Amino acid sequence: MRLFHSQTEIRQFVSNQRYRDVKIGLIPTMGALHEGHLSLVKMSVEAGDLPVASVFVNPTQFNNPEDLEKYPRNLDQDLKMLESAGCQAVFAPSVEEMYPFVPDLTINFGSLETELEGKFREGHFKGVGLVVSKLFNIVQPDHAYFGQKDLQQYYIIQKLIQQLSFPIQLRMAPIMREAHGLAMSSRNERLSESDRNEAALIYQSLQEAQKELLKSTSDISAVKQRIHELFKTSDRLTLEYFEVISTDDFKPLKKIKNKATTALCIAAEIGQVRLIDNLLLIS
Ligand code: PAF
């Protein structure tokens, strides 16, 4: 596996590989890798790509400087994990390499960036859109792999690809879960064993809601009320939101119009750790 820190070098590497007629798969990450990230690399390997991962803690997507500072960084460990999953090249630039000047370009994603996570993390998706556009231009992949875990981010990237005409096929990897159902996340490291057990309620409530919503008699507001009640039974977990949304715009639905574009999204906090999860209505 090759490691590159400069844009020029990774570009050169990728363009040399193109002569071998291989497809390039890009797996963008911020490091602190877990099995969920590795499943993206494995998907790229299985697709027959040459998998290239990026490891870059992107300052423009953090609205809280303390979170940015505290974000776990362990490149050596990440590199070992990436190599074991079959990754062939890693682009790990410095902040100066990625942003040689303070970027003032912003991309507007409409309600996709202001609903749900957008309400809690102002400017977050603009930062994601900016860094992913840069990574797309630098690596020029054929395929880009993103996890369903960050569902809103996935649809932000879909919009970016469609509206900026990137010649890239976007691929979604299913959520990897711990034994009791908790969605894998770098943040789970900060949870005690008992918090992890308690946090299993997040996935359980999504499953219960999905079952209800698939019934012909389903009523979104009654399901939402039931989920709020469920969370009241936990003295550790605080529900931030539970919404049934359309993946077209991420606006909460009052009635399900198209099951194929309906998703259930949830965010909850436990011991100052914020956790998100989701289920596609038809999954
Ligand atoms: O999902 C992430 O880790 C980040 O938001 C991404 C896509 C790597 C952009 O920095």
mmCIF file of C-alpha atoms and ligand atoms in Angstrom:
data_model
loop_
_atom_site.group_PDB
_atom_site.id
_atom_site.type_symbol
_atom_site.label_atom_id
_atom_site.label_comp_id
_atom_site.label_asym_id
_atom_site.label_seq_id
_atom_site.Cartn_x
_atom_site.Cartn_y
_atom_site.Cartn_z
ATOM 1 C CA MET A 1 0.000 0.000 0.000
ATOM 2 C CA ARG A 2 1.354 3.412 -0.973
ATOM 3 C CA LEU A 3 1.051 6.540 1.197
ATOM 4 C CA PHE A 4 0.929 10.049 -0.284
ATOM 5 C CA HIS A 5 0.806 13.386 1.469
ATOM 6 C CA SER A 6 0.836 15.693 -1.548
ATOM 7 C CA GLN A 7 -1.826 16.340 -4.180
ATOM 8 C CA THR A 8 0.764 16.138 -6.977
ATOM 9 C CA GLU A 9 1.961 12.696 -5.911
ATOM 10 C CA ILE A 10 -1.464 11.103 -5.543
ATOM 11 C CA ARG A 11 -2.545 12.562 -8.897
ATOM 12 C CA GLN A 12 0.573 11.126 -10.537
ATOM 13 C CA PHE A 13 0.010 7.720 -8.920
ATOM 14 C CA VAL A 14 -3.637 7.568 -10.021
ATOM 15 C CA SER A 15 -2.881 8.694 -13.567
ATOM 16 C CA ASN A 16 -0.144 6.004 -13.859
ATOM 17 C CA GLN A 17 -2.658 3.378 -12.710
ATOM 18 C CA ARG A 18 -5.120 4.452 -15.381
ATOM 19 C CA TYR A 19 -2.745 3.145 -18.068
ATOM 20 C CA ARG A 20 -3.399 -0.297 -16.546
ATOM 21 C CA ASP A 21 -7.082 0.226 -17.289
ATOM 22 C CA VAL A 22 -8.187 -0.065 -13.651
ATOM 23 C CA LYS A 23 -11.164 1.625 -12.040
ATOM 24 C CA ILE A 24 -10.320 3.839 -9.101
ATOM 25 C CA GLY A 25 -12.483 3.554 -5.962
ATOM 26 C CA LEU A 26 -12.309 6.429 -3.463
ATOM 27 C CA ILE A 27 -13.102 5.914 0.213
ATOM 28 C CA PRO A 28 -13.001 9.329 1.939
ATOM 29 C CA THR A 29 -12.445 9.152 5.726
ATOM 30 C CA MET A 30 -11.361 11.302 8.618
ATOM 31 C CA GLY A 31 -9.410 8.422 10.168
ATOM 32 C CA ALA A 32 -10.235 6.886 13.583
ATOM 33 C CA LEU A 33 -11.236 3.897 11.507
ATOM 34 C CA HIS A 34 -13.472 1.013 12.522
ATOM 35 C CA GLU A 35 -15.084 -1.983 10.809
ATOM 36 C CA GLY A 36 -17.646 0.289 9.143
ATOM 37 C CA HIS A 37 -14.899 2.122 7.196
ATOM 38 C CA LEU A 38 -13.193 -1.146 6.327
ATOM 39 C CA SER A 39 -16.442 -2.461 4.854
ATOM 40 C CA LEU A 40 -16.267 0.435 2.346
ATOM 41 C CA VAL A 41 -12.736 -0.589 1.360
ATOM 42 C CA LYS A 42 -13.842 -4.215 1.038
ATOM 43 C CA MET A 43 -16.760 -3.185 -1.174
ATOM 44 C CA SER A 44 -14.321 -1.388 -3.455
ATOM 45 C CA VAL A 45 -12.005 -4.437 -3.536
ATOM 46 C CA GLU A 46 -14.967 -6.685 -4.376
ATOM 47 C CA ALA A 47 -15.988 -4.347 -7.191
ATOM 48 C CA GLY A 48 -12.534 -4.938 -8.711
ATOM 49 C CA ASP A 49 -11.393 -1.330 -8.131
ATOM 50 C CA LEU A 50 -8.050 -0.069 -7.103
ATOM 51 C CA PRO A 51 -9.133 1.268 -3.705
ATOM 52 C CA VAL A 52 -7.727 4.641 -2.632
ATOM 53 C CA ALA A 53 -8.625 5.943 0.843
ATOM 54 C CA SER A 54 -8.187 9.468 2.095
ATOM 55 C CA VAL A 55 -7.496 10.216 5.747
ATOM 56 C CA PHE A 56 -8.036 13.899 6.501
ATOM 57 C CA VAL A 57 -9.669 15.539 9.503
ATOM 58 C CA ASN A 58 -11.407 18.316 7.617
ATOM 59 C CA PRO A 59 -11.524 21.585 9.614
ATOM 60 C CA THR A 60 -14.188 23.188 7.400
ATOM 61 C CA GLN A 61 -16.873 20.718 8.537
ATOM 62 C CA PHE A 62 -16.447 21.391 12.267
ATOM 63 C CA ASN A 63 -18.440 24.249 13.762
ATOM 64 C CA ASN A 64 -16.852 23.702 17.175
ATOM 65 C CA PRO A 65 -13.041 24.222 17.388
ATOM 66 C CA GLU A 66 -12.881 22.034 20.504
ATOM 67 C CA ASP A 67 -14.420 19.057 18.615
ATOM 68 C CA LEU A 68 -11.868 19.551 15.847
ATOM 69 C CA GLU A 69 -9.006 19.580 18.317
ATOM 70 C CA LYS A 70 -10.280 16.540 20.211
ATOM 71 C CA TYR A 71 -10.973 14.475 17.078
ATOM 72 C CA PRO A 72 -8.929 11.239 17.439
ATOM 73 C CA ARG A 73 -5.919 11.016 15.122
ATOM 74 C CA ASN A 74 -3.870 7.849 14.773
ATOM 75 C CA LEU A 75 -2.558 7.534 11.220
ATOM 76 C CA ASP A 76 -0.295 4.527 11.923
ATOM 77 C CA GLN A 77 -3.191 2.498 13.264
ATOM 78 C CA ASP A 78 -5.445 3.620 10.377
ATOM 79 C CA LEU A 79 -2.825 2.619 7.808
ATOM 80 C CA LYS A 80 -2.517 -0.875 9.286
ATOM 81 C CA MET A 81 -6.282 -1.329 9.170
ATOM 82 C CA LEU A 82 -6.588 -0.001 5.614
ATOM 83 C CA GLU A 83 -3.839 -2.291 4.367
ATOM 84 C CA SER A 84 -5.448 -5.317 6.016
ATOM 85 C CA ALA A 85 -8.723 -4.537 4.198
ATOM 86 C CA GLY A 86 -6.991 -4.452 0.801
ATOM 87 C CA CYS A 87 -6.550 -0.709 0.304
ATOM 88 C CA GLN A 88 -3.827 0.077 -2.233
ATOM 89 C CA ALA A 89 -3.151 3.764 -1.713
ATOM 90 C CA VAL A 90 -3.804 6.376 0.946
ATOM 91 C CA PHE A 91 -3.914 10.136 0.565
ATOM 92 C CA ALA A 92 -3.263 11.775 3.939
ATOM 93 C CA PRO A 93 -2.651 15.487 3.329
ATOM 94 C CA SER A 94 -1.885 18.178 5.915
ATOM 95 C CA VAL A 95 -4.361 21.032 6.398
ATOM 96 C CA GLU A 96 -1.959 23.367 4.511
ATOM 97 C CA GLU A 97 -1.751 20.920 1.604
ATOM 98 C CA MET A 98 -5.536 20.694 1.351
ATOM 99 C CA TYR A 99 -6.256 24.369 2.035
ATOM 100 C CA PRO A 100 -3.236 26.473 0.970
ATOM 101 C CA PHE A 101 -5.541 29.512 1.271
ATOM 102 C CA VAL A 102 -8.615 30.060 3.444
ATOM 103 C CA PRO A 103 -11.479 28.744 1.312
ATOM 104 C CA ASP A 104 -14.380 31.162 0.900
ATOM 105 C CA LEU A 105 -16.346 29.188 -1.677
ATOM 106 C CA THR A 106 -19.625 27.798 -0.365
ATOM 107 C CA ILE A 107 -22.014 25.324 -1.908
ATOM 108 C CA ASN A 108 -25.694 25.580 -1.086
ATOM 109 C CA PHE A 109 -27.513 22.280 -0.667
ATOM 110 C CA GLY A 110 -30.922 23.767 0.198
ATOM 111 C CA SER A 111 -33.013 21.868 2.754
ATOM 112 C CA LEU A 112 -30.625 18.906 2.511
ATOM 113 C CA GLU A 113 -28.132 20.906 4.564
ATOM 114 C CA THR A 114 -30.534 22.627 6.954
ATOM 115 C CA GLU A 115 -32.828 19.781 8.076
ATOM 116 C CA LEU A 116 -32.028 17.198 10.801
ATOM 117 C CA GLU A 117 -28.236 17.152 11.311
ATOM 118 C CA GLY A 118 -28.001 20.574 9.677
ATOM 119 C CA LYS A 119 -29.919 22.078 12.608
ATOM 120 C CA PHE A 120 -27.369 20.758 15.101
ATOM 121 C CA ARG A 121 -24.220 21.303 13.044
ATOM 122 C CA GLU A 122 -24.426 24.617 11.202
ATOM 123 C CA GLY A 123 -22.242 24.774 8.098
ATOM 124 C CA HIS A 124 -21.218 21.123 8.497
ATOM 125 C CA PHE A 125 -22.506 19.936 5.138
ATOM 126 C CA LYS A 126 -21.021 22.926 3.290
ATOM 127 C CA GLY A 127 -17.633 21.839 4.678
ATOM 128 C CA VAL A 128 -18.262 18.231 3.663
ATOM 129 C CA GLY A 129 -19.314 19.341 0.156
ATOM 130 C CA LEU A 130 -16.185 21.449 -0.219
ATOM 131 C CA VAL A 131 -13.676 18.824 0.917
ATOM 132 C CA VAL A 132 -15.325 15.991 -1.012
ATOM 133 C CA SER A 133 -15.336 18.133 -4.201
ATOM 134 C CA LYS A 134 -11.618 18.723 -3.699
ATOM 135 C CA LEU A 135 -10.979 15.012 -3.123
ATOM 136 C CA PHE A 136 -12.982 14.150 -6.256
ATOM 137 C CA ASN A 137 -10.903 16.600 -8.291
ATOM 138 C CA ILE A 138 -7.603 15.405 -6.859
ATOM 139 C CA VAL A 139 -8.195 11.625 -7.038
ATOM 140 C CA GLN A 140 -10.692 11.568 -9.957
ATOM 141 C CA PRO A 141 -12.219 8.248 -8.907
ATOM 142 C CA ASP A 142 -14.623 6.151 -10.977
ATOM 143 C CA HIS A 143 -16.503 5.014 -7.871
ATOM 144 C CA ALA A 144 -16.945 6.735 -4.492
ATOM 145 C CA TYR A 145 -17.991 4.815 -1.387
ATOM 146 C CA PHE A 146 -19.970 6.322 1.479
ATOM 147 C CA GLY A 147 -21.759 4.653 4.387
ATOM 148 C CA GLN A 148 -25.510 4.645 4.969
ATOM 149 C CA LYS A 149 -24.729 5.528 8.602
ATOM 150 C CA ASP A 150 -24.362 9.195 7.546
ATOM 151 C CA LEU A 151 -27.461 9.098 5.374
ATOM 152 C CA GLN A 152 -27.846 12.874 5.003
ATOM 153 C CA GLN A 153 -24.186 13.144 3.974
ATOM 154 C CA TYR A 154 -24.757 10.430 1.348
ATOM 155 C CA TYR A 155 -27.560 12.475 -0.251
ATOM 156 C CA ILE A 156 -25.436 15.656 -0.060
ATOM 157 C CA ILE A 157 -22.755 13.828 -2.063
ATOM 158 C CA GLN A 158 -25.370 12.512 -4.498
ATOM 159 C CA LYS A 159 -26.507 16.096 -5.142
ATOM 160 C CA LEU A 160 -22.897 17.255 -5.510
ATOM 161 C CA ILE A 161 -22.200 14.574 -8.118
ATOM 162 C CA GLN A 162 -25.421 15.231 -10.040
ATOM 163 C CA GLN A 163 -25.323 19.011 -10.014
ATOM 164 C CA LEU A 164 -21.569 19.482 -10.567
ATOM 165 C CA SER A 165 -21.476 16.667 -13.177
ATOM 166 C CA PHE A 166 -18.726 14.635 -11.538
ATOM 167 C CA PRO A 167 -18.301 11.479 -13.683
ATOM 168 C CA ILE A 168 -18.402 9.312 -10.560
ATOM 169 C CA GLN A 169 -20.645 6.421 -9.531
ATOM 170 C CA LEU A 170 -21.731 6.782 -5.913
ATOM 171 C CA ARG A 171 -22.066 3.592 -3.876
ATOM 172 C CA MET A 172 -23.702 3.171 -0.476
ATOM 173 C CA ALA A 173 -22.432 0.636 2.067
ATOM 174 C CA PRO A 174 -24.912 -0.719 4.638
ATOM 175 C CA ILE A 175 -24.537 0.207 8.312
ATOM 176 C CA MET A 176 -22.251 -2.095 10.299
ATOM 177 C CA ARG A 177 -23.611 -2.816 13.766
ATOM 178 C CA GLU A 178 -22.180 -4.002 17.059
ATOM 179 C CA ALA A 179 -23.597 -7.215 18.567
ATOM 180 C CA HIS A 180 -26.492 -5.452 20.339
ATOM 181 C CA GLY A 181 -27.419 -3.395 17.273
ATOM 182 C CA LEU A 182 -25.636 -0.101 17.961
ATOM 183 C CA ALA A 183 -24.431 1.422 14.667
ATOM 184 C CA MET A 184 -20.622 1.434 14.479
ATOM 185 C CA SER A 185 -19.092 4.869 14.910
ATOM 186 C CA SER A 186 -15.752 6.323 16.031
ATOM 187 C CA ARG A 187 -17.757 7.912 18.869
ATOM 188 C CA ASN A 188 -18.668 4.500 20.371
ATOM 189 C CA GLU A 189 -15.108 4.422 21.761
ATOM 190 C CA ARG A 190 -16.219 7.066 24.248
ATOM 191 C CA LEU A 191 -19.069 4.910 25.607
ATOM 192 C CA SER A 192 -18.855 2.665 28.664
ATOM 193 C CA GLU A 193 -20.081 -0.920 28.357
ATOM 194 C CA SER A 194 -23.335 -0.038 30.142
ATOM 195 C CA ASP A 195 -23.863 3.014 27.868
ATOM 196 C CA ARG A 196 -23.418 0.769 24.823
ATOM 197 C CA ASN A 197 -26.058 -1.613 26.140
ATOM 198 C CA GLU A 198 -28.403 1.274 26.889
ATOM 199 C CA ALA A 199 -27.779 2.804 23.432
ATOM 200 C CA ALA A 200 -29.124 -0.382 21.834
ATOM 201 C CA LEU A 201 -32.534 1.277 22.319
ATOM 202 C CA ILE A 202 -31.724 3.553 19.360
ATOM 203 C CA TYR A 203 -31.758 0.702 16.833
ATOM 204 C CA GLN A 204 -34.585 -1.122 18.633
ATOM 205 C CA SER A 205 -36.794 1.948 18.355
ATOM 206 C CA LEU A 206 -35.977 2.324 14.650
ATOM 207 C CA GLN A 207 -36.964 -1.293 14.061
ATOM 208 C CA GLU A 208 -40.184 -0.898 16.022
ATOM 209 C CA ALA A 209 -41.073 2.263 14.105
ATOM 210 C CA GLN A 210 -40.278 0.633 10.755
ATOM 211 C CA LYS A 211 -42.586 -2.294 11.565
ATOM 212 C CA GLU A 212 -45.423 0.094 12.439
ATOM 213 C CA LEU A 213 -44.884 2.348 9.430
ATOM 214 C CA LEU A 214 -45.032 -0.571 7.012
ATOM 215 C CA LYS A 215 -48.614 -1.321 8.132
ATOM 216 C CA SER A 216 -51.286 0.119 5.878
ATOM 217 C CA THR A 217 -52.915 1.800 8.900
ATOM 218 C CA SER A 218 -49.699 3.502 10.006
ATOM 219 C CA ASP A 219 -49.830 7.025 11.392
ATOM 220 C CA ILE A 220 -46.515 8.923 11.516
ATOM 221 C CA SER A 221 -47.439 11.194 14.407
ATOM 222 C CA ALA A 222 -48.536 8.225 16.575
ATOM 223 C CA VAL A 223 -45.292 6.395 15.777
ATOM 224 C CA LYS A 224 -43.257 9.502 16.674
ATOM 225 C CA GLN A 225 -45.104 9.822 19.965
ATOM 226 C CA ARG A 226 -44.441 6.143 20.762
ATOM 227 C CA ILE A 227 -40.684 6.604 20.131
ATOM 228 C CA HIS A 228 -40.585 9.697 22.384
ATOM 229 C CA GLU A 229 -42.307 7.650 25.112
ATOM 230 C CA LEU A 230 -39.839 4.797 24.674
ATOM 231 C CA PHE A 231 -36.922 7.153 25.275
ATOM 232 C CA LYS A 232 -38.552 8.522 28.412
ATOM 233 C CA THR A 233 -38.107 5.032 29.918
ATOM 234 C CA SER A 234 -34.320 5.515 29.760
ATOM 235 C CA ASP A 235 -32.684 7.792 32.311
ATOM 236 C CA ARG A 236 -29.365 7.859 30.381
ATOM 237 C CA LEU A 237 -30.484 8.458 26.792
ATOM 238 C CA THR A 238 -31.872 11.777 25.572
ATOM 239 C CA LEU A 239 -33.716 11.759 22.254
ATOM 240 C CA GLU A 240 -32.752 14.745 20.082
ATOM 241 C CA TYR A 241 -34.939 13.893 17.148
ATOM 242 C CA PHE A 242 -36.776 11.031 15.535
ATOM 243 C CA GLU A 243 -38.113 11.886 12.079
ATOM 244 C CA VAL A 244 -39.650 10.103 9.138
ATOM 245 C CA ILE A 245 -38.274 11.925 6.099
ATOM 246 C CA SER A 246 -38.154 11.903 2.330
ATOM 247 C CA THR A 247 -34.620 11.318 1.058
ATOM 248 C CA ASP A 248 -35.398 13.851 -1.720
ATOM 249 C CA ASP A 249 -35.123 16.823 0.648
ATOM 250 C CA PHE A 250 -34.807 15.410 4.190
ATOM 251 C CA LYS A 251 -37.945 17.263 5.256
ATOM 252 C CA PRO A 252 -40.102 15.434 7.830
ATOM 253 C CA LEU A 253 -43.137 13.728 6.304
ATOM 254 C CA LYS A 254 -46.670 13.869 7.659
ATOM 255 C CA LYS A 255 -47.767 11.042 5.372
ATOM 256 C CA ILE A 256 -45.772 8.431 3.476
ATOM 257 C CA LYS A 257 -46.067 9.046 -0.262
ATOM 258 C CA ASN A 258 -43.271 6.898 -1.625
ATOM 259 C CA LYS A 259 -41.945 4.052 0.523
ATOM 260 C CA ALA A 260 -38.807 3.766 -1.609
ATOM 261 C CA THR A 261 -37.668 7.299 -0.704
ATOM 262 C CA THR A 262 -38.749 7.213 2.951
ATOM 263 C CA ALA A 263 -36.202 6.921 5.756
ATOM 264 C CA LEU A 264 -36.349 6.933 9.552
ATOM 265 C CA CYS A 265 -33.649 9.090 11.135
ATOM 266 C CA ILE A 266 -32.757 9.400 14.785
ATOM 267 C CA ALA A 267 -30.248 11.252 16.969
ATOM 268 C CA ALA A 268 -29.802 10.714 20.701
ATOM 269 C CA GLU A 269 -27.278 11.650 23.349
ATOM 270 C CA ILE A 270 -25.818 9.482 26.072
ATOM 271 C CA GLY A 271 -23.099 10.646 28.479
ATOM 272 C CA GLN A 272 -22.353 13.681 26.237
ATOM 273 C CA VAL A 273 -21.847 11.433 23.200
ATOM 274 C CA ARG A 274 -24.143 12.193 20.303
ATOM 275 C CA LEU A 275 -25.216 9.155 18.283
ATOM 276 C CA ILE A 276 -27.113 9.007 14.989
ATOM 277 C CA ASP A 277 -28.719 6.099 13.193
ATOM 278 C CA ASN A 278 -31.270 5.450 10.452
ATOM 279 C CA LEU A 279 -33.250 2.842 8.564
ATOM 280 C CA LEU A 280 -34.559 3.036 5.030
ATOM 281 C CA LEU A 281 -38.272 2.209 5.243
ATOM 282 C CA ILE A 282 -37.772 -0.557 2.711
ATOM 283 C CA SER A 283 -34.501 -2.143 3.738
HETATM 284 O O1 PAF B 1 -17.808 10.938 6.765
HETATM 285 C C1 PAF B 1 -16.691 11.453 6.974
HETATM 286 O O2 PAF B 1 -15.803 10.861 7.590
HETATM 287 C C2 PAF B 1 -16.391 12.842 6.443
HETATM 288 O O3 PAF B 1 -17.519 13.659 6.542
HETATM 289 C C3 PAF B 1 -15.830 12.851 5.019
HETATM 290 C C4 PAF B 1 -16.835 12.323 4.008
HETATM 291 C C5 PAF B 1 -14.567 12.014 4.963
HETATM 292 C C6 PAF B 1 -15.490 14.280 4.595
HETATM 293 O O4 PAF B 1 -14.523 14.840 5.432
#
